[in-house]
Structures are given as structure tokens and as C-alpha cells.
Amino acid sequence: MNSPALLPVETLRGDYAAMGADWTVTQRPNLYSAEDHAVWRALVARQSDAVRRHACAEFIAGLDALNLQDTVPDFDAASARLEPLTGWRLVAVPGLIPDAAFYGHLAERRFPVTVWMRTRAEMDYLVEPDLFHDFFGHVPLLSNPVFADCMQEFGRRGLEAGADIARLARLYWFTVEFGLIRIRAGLKAYGAGILSSARETRHAIGGAGVAHLPFDATEAMARPYEIDKLQTGYFVLDDFSQLFDAARTRRA
């Protein structure tokens, strides 16, 4: 959710020289190295067990629908599975993109996915979202009709937010990135920042001193966050309809 407007493009990791006017690039699956594929496999293997235990059922169903392989995913192939379910497609981007471009894609049911993979040395943490975070963390829930509609509503809201864009970014952070949902069996994760990180998954569900807060959109929009630390508190939904209602609210 950080914009290149806040970071000089030359400091960002992706190849921004190759992008189009909509900030997209062409994914070339044949150019991923053997090491890229090995890191992808290692990350999926490490996170899959935690996801099966701690992710919401909707996320797990989406992961199964994507039928992940041992190689870095082809975005076009994933889109071919996703689009018949909810009308969403993936678009390749060089990395972080401006808010207007990001929300514009969401409003058209296009999800931006970074094309580059982290290195083995960065398996536990990296500053910018990479392909694994974007694809493994975000894409599975786009197969769920309710969540898919929520994401499009975030896009529409983002295009209209104006001066409220920072408040919307905080709502997105504490839900789409770091949200939990309560079911009869207990707490489950749905946020991409949780489900793409082994450490964050353990911390969010059972970390010492972690606050599990009843979801309140107004509080989420006002709560500060830090991108380089484990979260100290997580907002808990009772139902995804709460998220849809929050995304539709013009001001909170």
C-alpha cells in the first residue's frame, strides 16, 4: 500500500522502465531462474501447513482452486482459473505502484501482482511486497465471490477517496493485509500479510500480548501501523459482510 510517490522510483526494486501507462509490465515466466523456483517451493512448503491450520476456509478453498505447482506461477494461467469464478484477472506490475493506479486496477477487477521473487536471504522478511506475498497471500481469496466484491469496492472507494486516502489505506492494512475472522472453531486468518509470513501467522493467532480487537472501521482507519514490525493488534471480523459494508462507507 506504499506509493512510489513516497519512495523515489530509482530506489525501488522492480524494472519500472519497462512498464506501460497503467504501471503494468509483461510477466515472462520462462525468465525465472532455477533459484527463483526453488525459493517459491521453499516458501510454499513452509507456509502450507500453517495455512491449513490457521487460514479461513475461504482462503484454503481458493488455494486449492489455484492448484499451485512447484514453479513460480504463470499469471495468465492463474487468471484463466480465477476469471470464471469471480471475474478477476491478475496484472503484472514491477513492484509498488501509486495509489491511483492500484485502486484503478481493483475497481476493474484486476489485481496487481509483483513480478519479481525475493531471494533466499529474504525468506523471513523484505520491505517491498514480492511475487510470493502478492500471489500466495492475496490471490486465493479473490476466488471467493463475497471477498472479490469487497476488493472491487475498495478500488472504487480508493478512486473517490481524495484527502481520505490515508484512512482508506489503514482500513486496507488492518483487513486485507492483516485481518482475522472469528468462526465457531476460533480465530482464523484471512489477511495476506499474515498468511504469506510464517512468523506473522504464529504471532497473529497465538502471540503473547497480542490484542484481538472487535472490528470497527472507524478505529481501523484511525489506528497507526508500522510496516517493519509484527503487528501489536489485529481487528477480528465476525463475517466478511462487515468488510464489504466498511469498504462501501464513504466516510467513517
mmCIF file of N, CA and C in Angstrom, residues 118-219:
data_model
loop_
_atom_site.group_PDB
_atom_site.id
_atom_site.type_symbol
_atom_site.label_atom_id
_atom_site.label_comp_id
_atom_site.label_asym_id
_atom_site.label_seq_id
_atom_site.Cartn_x
_atom_site.Cartn_y
_atom_site.Cartn_z
ATOM 1 N N ARG A 118 11.592 -12.677 -4.128
ATOM 2 C CA ARG A 118 12.604 -12.408 -3.110
ATOM 3 C C ARG A 118 13.744 -13.412 -3.217
ATOM 4 N N THR A 119 14.872 -13.118 -2.575
ATOM 5 C CA THR A 119 15.993 -14.050 -2.539
ATOM 6 C C THR A 119 15.854 -14.984 -1.334
ATOM 7 N N ARG A 120 16.691 -15.995 -1.306
ATOM 8 C CA ARG A 120 16.662 -16.932 -0.177
ATOM 9 C C ARG A 120 16.998 -16.223 1.135
ATOM 10 N N ALA A 121 17.854 -15.218 1.064
ATOM 11 C CA ALA A 121 18.228 -14.471 2.269
ATOM 12 C C ALA A 121 17.073 -13.640 2.812
ATOM 13 N N GLU A 122 16.045 -13.429 1.996
ATOM 14 C CA GLU A 122 14.909 -12.591 2.397
ATOM 15 C C GLU A 122 13.656 -13.404 2.693
ATOM 16 N N MET A 123 13.799 -14.688 2.898
ATOM 17 C CA MET A 123 12.611 -15.521 3.075
ATOM 18 C C MET A 123 11.784 -15.116 4.286
ATOM 19 N N ASP A 124 12.429 -14.592 5.311
ATOM 20 C CA ASP A 124 11.695 -14.231 6.523
ATOM 21 C C ASP A 124 11.181 -12.799 6.518
ATOM 22 N N TYR A 125 11.834 -11.918 5.779
ATOM 23 C CA TYR A 125 11.381 -10.519 5.775
ATOM 24 C C TYR A 125 11.949 -9.773 4.580
ATOM 25 N N LEU A 126 11.118 -8.939 3.960
ATOM 26 C CA LEU A 126 11.576 -7.961 2.976
ATOM 27 C C LEU A 126 10.653 -6.756 3.038
ATOM 28 N N VAL A 127 11.184 -5.592 2.668
ATOM 29 C CA VAL A 127 10.436 -4.347 2.828
ATOM 30 C C VAL A 127 9.318 -4.238 1.804
ATOM 31 N N GLU A 128 9.627 -4.506 0.540
ATOM 32 C CA GLU A 128 8.635 -4.371 -0.531
ATOM 33 C C GLU A 128 7.914 -5.697 -0.758
ATOM 34 N N PRO A 129 6.641 -5.669 -1.102
ATOM 35 C CA PRO A 129 5.938 -6.918 -1.424
ATOM 36 C C PRO A 129 6.476 -7.529 -2.713
ATOM 37 N N ASP A 130 6.707 -8.841 -2.687
ATOM 38 C CA ASP A 130 7.206 -9.539 -3.875
ATOM 39 C C ASP A 130 6.107 -10.428 -4.443
ATOM 40 N N LEU A 131 6.473 -11.249 -5.416
ATOM 41 C CA LEU A 131 5.505 -12.129 -6.058
ATOM 42 C C LEU A 131 4.866 -13.088 -5.058
ATOM 43 N N PHE A 132 5.666 -13.644 -4.148
ATOM 44 C CA PHE A 132 5.093 -14.608 -3.200
ATOM 45 C C PHE A 132 4.033 -13.949 -2.324
ATOM 46 N N HIS A 133 4.345 -12.794 -1.773
ATOM 47 C CA HIS A 133 3.346 -12.100 -0.942
ATOM 48 C C HIS A 133 2.082 -11.813 -1.737
ATOM 49 N N ASP A 134 2.249 -11.214 -2.903
ATOM 50 C CA ASP A 134 1.083 -10.802 -3.685
ATOM 51 C C ASP A 134 0.253 -11.991 -4.146
ATOM 52 N N PHE A 135 0.926 -13.033 -4.636
ATOM 53 C CA PHE A 135 0.183 -14.162 -5.204
ATOM 54 C C PHE A 135 -0.334 -15.099 -4.114
ATOM 55 N N PHE A 136 0.556 -15.613 -3.292
ATOM 56 C CA PHE A 136 0.145 -16.582 -2.275
ATOM 57 C C PHE A 136 -0.753 -15.926 -1.229
ATOM 58 N N GLY A 137 -0.446 -14.689 -0.858
ATOM 59 C CA GLY A 137 -1.200 -14.035 0.205
ATOM 60 C C GLY A 137 -2.540 -13.473 -0.225
ATOM 61 N N HIS A 138 -2.602 -12.913 -1.440
ATOM 62 C CA HIS A 138 -3.808 -12.199 -1.865
ATOM 63 C C HIS A 138 -4.715 -12.966 -2.820
ATOM 64 N N VAL A 139 -4.125 -13.671 -3.767
ATOM 65 C CA VAL A 139 -4.925 -14.188 -4.881
ATOM 66 C C VAL A 139 -5.947 -15.251 -4.467
ATOM 67 N N PRO A 140 -5.649 -16.168 -3.531
ATOM 68 C CA PRO A 140 -6.643 -17.201 -3.208
ATOM 69 C C PRO A 140 -8.026 -16.658 -2.852
ATOM 70 N N LEU A 141 -8.102 -15.594 -2.055
ATOM 71 C CA LEU A 141 -9.415 -15.079 -1.645
ATOM 72 C C LEU A 141 -10.155 -14.374 -2.778
ATOM 73 N N LEU A 142 -9.459 -14.042 -3.852
ATOM 74 C CA LEU A 142 -10.155 -13.448 -4.998
ATOM 75 C C LEU A 142 -11.055 -14.454 -5.696
ATOM 76 N N SER A 143 -10.948 -15.724 -5.321
ATOM 77 C CA SER A 143 -11.842 -16.750 -5.867
ATOM 78 C C SER A 143 -13.170 -16.802 -5.123
ATOM 79 N N ASN A 144 -13.257 -16.090 -3.995
ATOM 80 C CA ASN A 144 -14.481 -16.074 -3.197
ATOM 81 C C ASN A 144 -15.354 -14.893 -3.609
ATOM 82 N N PRO A 145 -16.600 -15.121 -4.018
ATOM 83 C CA PRO A 145 -17.424 -14.023 -4.556
ATOM 84 C C PRO A 145 -17.600 -12.844 -3.604
ATOM 85 N N VAL A 146 -17.807 -13.107 -2.320
ATOM 86 C CA VAL A 146 -18.020 -12.006 -1.374
ATOM 87 C C VAL A 146 -16.752 -11.176 -1.224
ATOM 88 N N PHE A 147 -15.623 -11.847 -1.021
ATOM 89 C CA PHE A 147 -14.369 -11.122 -0.852
ATOM 90 C C PHE A 147 -13.979 -10.421 -2.148
ATOM 91 N N ALA A 148 -14.230 -11.073 -3.284
ATOM 92 C CA ALA A 148 -13.922 -10.460 -4.578
ATOM 93 C C ALA A 148 -14.678 -9.150 -4.754
ATOM 94 N N ASP A 149 -15.940 -9.129 -4.362
ATOM 95 C CA ASP A 149 -16.723 -7.896 -4.443
ATOM 96 C C ASP A 149 -16.191 -6.835 -3.481
ATOM 97 N N CYS A 150 -15.747 -7.266 -2.300
ATOM 98 C CA CYS A 150 -15.149 -6.330 -1.340
ATOM 99 C C CYS A 150 -13.939 -5.634 -1.949
ATOM 100 N N MET A 151 -13.094 -6.407 -2.622
ATOM 101 C CA MET A 151 -11.882 -5.838 -3.195
ATOM 102 C C MET A 151 -12.208 -4.838 -4.298
ATOM 103 N N GLN A 152 -13.199 -5.135 -5.117
ATOM 104 C CA GLN A 152 -13.591 -4.165 -6.137
ATOM 105 C C GLN A 152 -14.126 -2.891 -5.482
ATOM 106 N N GLU A 153 -14.859 -3.052 -4.392
ATOM 107 C CA GLU A 153 -15.389 -1.881 -3.689
ATOM 108 C C GLU A 153 -14.260 -1.045 -3.102
ATOM 109 N N PHE A 154 -13.202 -1.694 -2.603
ATOM 110 C CA PHE A 154 -12.032 -0.945 -2.146
ATOM 111 C C PHE A 154 -11.474 -0.104 -3.289
ATOM 112 N N GLY A 155 -11.414 -0.694 -4.495
ATOM 113 C CA GLY A 155 -10.913 0.047 -5.637
ATOM 114 C C GLY A 155 -11.760 1.264 -5.953
ATOM 115 N N ARG A 156 -13.061 1.079 -5.986
ATOM 116 C CA ARG A 156 -13.962 2.201 -6.271
ATOM 117 C C ARG A 156 -13.840 3.286 -5.208
ATOM 118 N N ARG A 157 -13.771 2.843 -3.968
ATOM 119 C CA ARG A 157 -13.638 3.802 -2.865
ATOM 120 C C ARG A 157 -12.323 4.557 -2.971
ATOM 121 N N GLY A 158 -11.249 3.843 -3.344
ATOM 122 C CA GLY A 158 -9.946 4.485 -3.459
ATOM 123 C C GLY A 158 -9.911 5.577 -4.502
ATOM 124 N N LEU A 159 -10.611 5.371 -5.599
ATOM 125 C CA LEU A 159 -10.636 6.369 -6.663
ATOM 126 C C LEU A 159 -11.380 7.630 -6.250
ATOM 127 N N GLU A 160 -12.252 7.515 -5.256
ATOM 128 C CA GLU A 160 -13.055 8.651 -4.797
ATOM 129 C C GLU A 160 -12.544 9.245 -3.483
ATOM 130 N N ALA A 161 -11.520 8.638 -2.902
ATOM 131 C CA ALA A 161 -11.161 8.953 -1.512
ATOM 132 C C ALA A 161 -10.600 10.357 -1.327
ATOM 133 N N GLY A 162 -9.847 10.854 -2.288
ATOM 134 C CA GLY A 162 -9.265 12.184 -2.142
ATOM 135 C C GLY A 162 -8.422 12.298 -0.883
ATOM 136 N N ALA A 163 -8.752 13.264 -0.042
ATOM 137 C CA ALA A 163 -7.986 13.502 1.185
ATOM 138 C C ALA A 163 -8.118 12.369 2.191
ATOM 139 N N ASP A 164 -9.097 11.484 1.994
ATOM 140 C CA ASP A 164 -9.297 10.364 2.919
ATOM 141 C C ASP A 164 -8.483 9.130 2.543
ATOM 142 N N ILE A 165 -7.565 9.262 1.576
ATOM 143 C CA ILE A 165 -6.859 8.084 1.080
ATOM 144 C C ILE A 165 -6.029 7.414 2.174
ATOM 145 N N ALA A 166 -5.452 8.196 3.087
ATOM 146 C CA ALA A 166 -4.656 7.601 4.165
ATOM 147 C C ALA A 166 -5.534 6.779 5.101
ATOM 148 N N ARG A 167 -6.761 7.231 5.347
ATOM 149 C CA ARG A 167 -7.684 6.485 6.199
ATOM 150 C C ARG A 167 -8.079 5.172 5.528
ATOM 151 N N LEU A 168 -8.315 5.232 4.222
ATOM 152 C CA LEU A 168 -8.650 4.010 3.498
ATOM 153 C C LEU A 168 -7.477 3.041 3.502
ATOM 154 N N ALA A 169 -6.260 3.558 3.363
ATOM 155 C CA ALA A 169 -5.072 2.704 3.387
ATOM 156 C C ALA A 169 -4.947 1.978 4.717
ATOM 157 N N ARG A 170 -5.290 2.660 5.812
ATOM 158 C CA ARG A 170 -5.232 1.996 7.121
ATOM 159 C C ARG A 170 -6.306 0.919 7.237
ATOM 160 N N LEU A 171 -7.488 1.187 6.697
ATOM 161 C CA LEU A 171 -8.533 0.160 6.702
ATOM 162 C C LEU A 171 -8.083 -1.059 5.905
ATOM 163 N N TYR A 172 -7.494 -0.834 4.746
ATOM 164 C CA TYR A 172 -6.981 -1.926 3.912
ATOM 165 C C TYR A 172 -5.900 -2.704 4.672
ATOM 166 N N TRP A 173 -5.007 -1.980 5.328
ATOM 167 C CA TRP A 173 -3.906 -2.607 6.065
ATOM 168 C C TRP A 173 -4.431 -3.551 7.147
ATOM 169 N N PHE A 174 -5.390 -3.082 7.923
ATOM 170 C CA PHE A 174 -5.867 -3.871 9.061
ATOM 171 C C PHE A 174 -6.926 -4.913 8.690
ATOM 172 N N THR A 175 -7.282 -4.982 7.425
ATOM 173 C CA THR A 175 -8.236 -6.000 6.972
ATOM 174 C C THR A 175 -7.606 -6.876 5.898
ATOM 175 N N VAL A 176 -7.469 -6.359 4.707
ATOM 176 C CA VAL A 176 -6.960 -7.151 3.585
ATOM 177 C C VAL A 176 -5.549 -7.659 3.848
ATOM 178 N N GLU A 177 -4.730 -6.859 4.513
ATOM 179 C CA GLU A 177 -3.357 -7.289 4.800
ATOM 180 C C GLU A 177 -3.234 -8.051 6.120
ATOM 181 N N PHE A 178 -3.894 -7.592 7.167
ATOM 182 C CA PHE A 178 -3.661 -8.182 8.492
ATOM 183 C C PHE A 178 -4.957 -8.469 9.248
ATOM 184 N N GLY A 179 -5.971 -8.942 8.547
ATOM 185 C CA GLY A 179 -7.240 -9.218 9.188
ATOM 186 C C GLY A 179 -7.396 -10.644 9.687
ATOM 187 N N LEU A 180 -8.182 -10.777 10.757
ATOM 188 C CA LEU A 180 -8.596 -12.073 11.292
ATOM 189 C C LEU A 180 -10.117 -12.151 11.241
ATOM 190 N N ILE A 181 -10.638 -13.369 11.256
ATOM 191 C CA ILE A 181 -12.078 -13.585 11.308
ATOM 192 C C ILE A 181 -12.371 -14.657 12.350
ATOM 193 N N ARG A 182 -13.440 -14.470 13.099
ATOM 194 C CA ARG A 182 -13.795 -15.427 14.149
ATOM 195 C C ARG A 182 -14.874 -16.380 13.636
ATOM 196 N N ILE A 183 -14.602 -17.677 13.758
ATOM 197 C CA ILE A 183 -15.593 -18.694 13.436
ATOM 198 C C ILE A 183 -15.828 -19.532 14.684
ATOM 199 N N ARG A 184 -16.717 -20.502 14.590
ATOM 200 C CA ARG A 184 -17.053 -21.306 15.773
ATOM 201 C C ARG A 184 -15.822 -22.000 16.354
ATOM 202 N N ALA A 185 -14.898 -22.394 15.473
ATOM 203 C CA ALA A 185 -13.704 -23.111 15.930
ATOM 204 C C ALA A 185 -12.638 -22.189 16.506
ATOM 205 N N GLY A 186 -12.821 -20.879 16.377
ATOM 206 C CA GLY A 186 -11.836 -19.943 16.906
ATOM 207 C C GLY A 186 -11.402 -18.920 15.875
ATOM 208 N N LEU A 187 -10.237 -18.324 16.093
ATOM 209 C CA LEU A 187 -9.731 -17.296 15.194
ATOM 210 C C LEU A 187 -9.068 -17.909 13.972
ATOM 211 N N LYS A 188 -9.336 -17.329 12.812
ATOM 212 C CA LYS A 188 -8.686 -17.732 11.571
ATOM 213 C C LYS A 188 -8.185 -16.475 10.864
ATOM 214 N N ALA A 189 -7.138 -16.632 10.096
ATOM 215 C CA ALA A 189 -6.550 -15.505 9.377
ATOM 216 C C ALA A 189 -7.069 -15.443 7.949
ATOM 217 N N TYR A 190 -7.223 -14.227 7.454
ATOM 218 C CA TYR A 190 -7.515 -14.030 6.031
ATOM 219 C C TYR A 190 -6.603 -12.977 5.406
ATOM 220 N N GLY A 191 -5.885 -12.205 6.214
ATOM 221 C CA GLY A 191 -5.020 -11.149 5.702
ATOM 222 C C GLY A 191 -3.780 -11.686 5.021
ATOM 223 N N ALA A 192 -3.423 -11.078 3.891
ATOM 224 C CA ALA A 192 -2.285 -11.552 3.103
ATOM 225 C C ALA A 192 -0.957 -11.388 3.824
ATOM 226 N N GLY A 193 -0.816 -10.318 4.608
ATOM 227 C CA GLY A 193 0.417 -10.120 5.347
ATOM 228 C C GLY A 193 0.633 -11.163 6.421
ATOM 229 N N ILE A 194 -0.447 -11.742 6.905
ATOM 230 C CA ILE A 194 -0.354 -12.848 7.865
ATOM 231 C C ILE A 194 -0.054 -14.148 7.136
ATOM 232 N N LEU A 195 -0.863 -14.454 6.124
ATOM 233 C CA LEU A 195 -0.819 -15.779 5.508
ATOM 234 C C LEU A 195 0.362 -15.989 4.575
ATOM 235 N N SER A 196 1.101 -14.921 4.257
ATOM 236 C CA SER A 196 2.323 -15.087 3.468
ATOM 237 C C SER A 196 3.567 -15.090 4.347
ATOM 238 N N SER A 197 3.389 -15.050 5.667
ATOM 239 C CA SER A 197 4.514 -14.989 6.600
ATOM 240 C C SER A 197 4.340 -16.011 7.715
ATOM 241 N N ALA A 198 5.276 -16.936 7.815
ATOM 242 C CA ALA A 198 5.202 -17.951 8.866
ATOM 243 C C ALA A 198 5.248 -17.303 10.252
ATOM 244 N N ARG A 199 6.123 -16.329 10.407
ATOM 245 C CA ARG A 199 6.271 -15.680 11.708
ATOM 246 C C ARG A 199 5.017 -14.895 12.084
ATOM 247 N N GLU A 200 4.466 -14.150 11.115
ATOM 248 C CA GLU A 200 3.271 -13.349 11.408
ATOM 249 C C GLU A 200 2.070 -14.242 11.699
ATOM 250 N N THR A 201 1.989 -15.394 11.029
ATOM 251 C CA THR A 201 0.878 -16.314 11.278
ATOM 252 C C THR A 201 0.888 -16.786 12.726
ATOM 253 N N ARG A 202 2.060 -17.231 13.190
ATOM 254 C CA ARG A 202 2.165 -17.688 14.583
ATOM 255 C C ARG A 202 1.839 -16.556 15.550
ATOM 256 N N HIS A 203 2.364 -15.382 15.259
ATOM 257 C CA HIS A 203 2.183 -14.231 16.147
ATOM 258 C C HIS A 203 0.721 -13.788 16.200
ATOM 259 N N ALA A 204 0.080 -13.714 15.041
ATOM 260 C CA ALA A 204 -1.296 -13.197 14.978
ATOM 261 C C ALA A 204 -2.278 -14.073 15.729
ATOM 262 N N ILE A 205 -2.094 -15.378 15.628
ATOM 263 C CA ILE A 205 -3.050 -16.308 16.241
ATOM 264 C C ILE A 205 -2.772 -16.528 17.718
ATOM 265 N N GLY A 206 -1.496 -16.657 18.073
ATOM 266 C CA GLY A 206 -1.200 -17.023 19.454
ATOM 267 C C GLY A 206 -0.067 -16.279 20.107
ATOM 268 N N GLY A 207 0.312 -15.121 19.573
ATOM 269 C CA GLY A 207 1.432 -14.379 20.125
ATOM 270 C C GLY A 207 1.138 -13.792 21.495
ATOM 271 N N ALA A 208 2.155 -13.763 22.344
ATOM 272 C CA ALA A 208 1.994 -13.207 23.687
ATOM 273 C C ALA A 208 1.723 -11.709 23.606
ATOM 274 N N GLY A 209 0.704 -11.273 24.317
ATOM 275 C CA GLY A 209 0.405 -9.854 24.390
ATOM 276 C C GLY A 209 -0.290 -9.263 23.178
ATOM 277 N N VAL A 210 -0.642 -10.096 22.214
ATOM 278 C CA VAL A 210 -1.319 -9.600 21.012
ATOM 279 C C VAL A 210 -2.774 -9.262 21.334
ATOM 280 N N ALA A 211 -3.239 -8.111 20.877
ATOM 281 C CA ALA A 211 -4.630 -7.706 21.091
ATOM 282 C C ALA A 211 -5.487 -8.132 19.906
ATOM 283 N N HIS A 212 -6.575 -8.832 20.194
ATOM 284 C CA HIS A 212 -7.564 -9.200 19.179
ATOM 285 C C HIS A 212 -8.773 -8.286 19.370
ATOM 286 N N LEU A 213 -8.936 -7.351 18.443
ATOM 287 C CA LEU A 213 -9.891 -6.254 18.606
ATOM 288 C C LEU A 213 -11.152 -6.499 17.789
ATOM 289 N N PRO A 214 -12.335 -6.320 18.378
ATOM 290 C CA PRO A 214 -13.562 -6.409 17.579
ATOM 291 C C PRO A 214 -13.490 -5.415 16.424
ATOM 292 N N PHE A 215 -13.876 -5.853 15.239
ATOM 293 C CA PHE A 215 -13.724 -4.989 14.072
ATOM 294 C C PHE A 215 -14.569 -3.731 14.192
ATOM 295 N N ASP A 216 -13.912 -2.603 13.981
ATOM 296 C CA ASP A 216 -14.579 -1.306 13.955
ATOM 297 C C ASP A 216 -13.873 -0.485 12.882
ATOM 298 N N ALA A 217 -14.573 -0.163 11.810
ATOM 299 C CA ALA A 217 -13.946 0.522 10.682
ATOM 300 C C ALA A 217 -13.365 1.872 11.082
ATOM 301 N N THR A 218 -14.079 2.608 11.928
ATOM 302 C CA THR A 218 -13.597 3.921 12.347
ATOM 303 C C THR A 218 -12.289 3.801 13.109
ATOM 304 N N GLU A 219 -12.205 2.821 14.005
ATOM 305 C CA GLU A 219 -10.968 2.616 14.759
ATOM 306 C C GLU A 219 -9.841 2.167 13.846
#
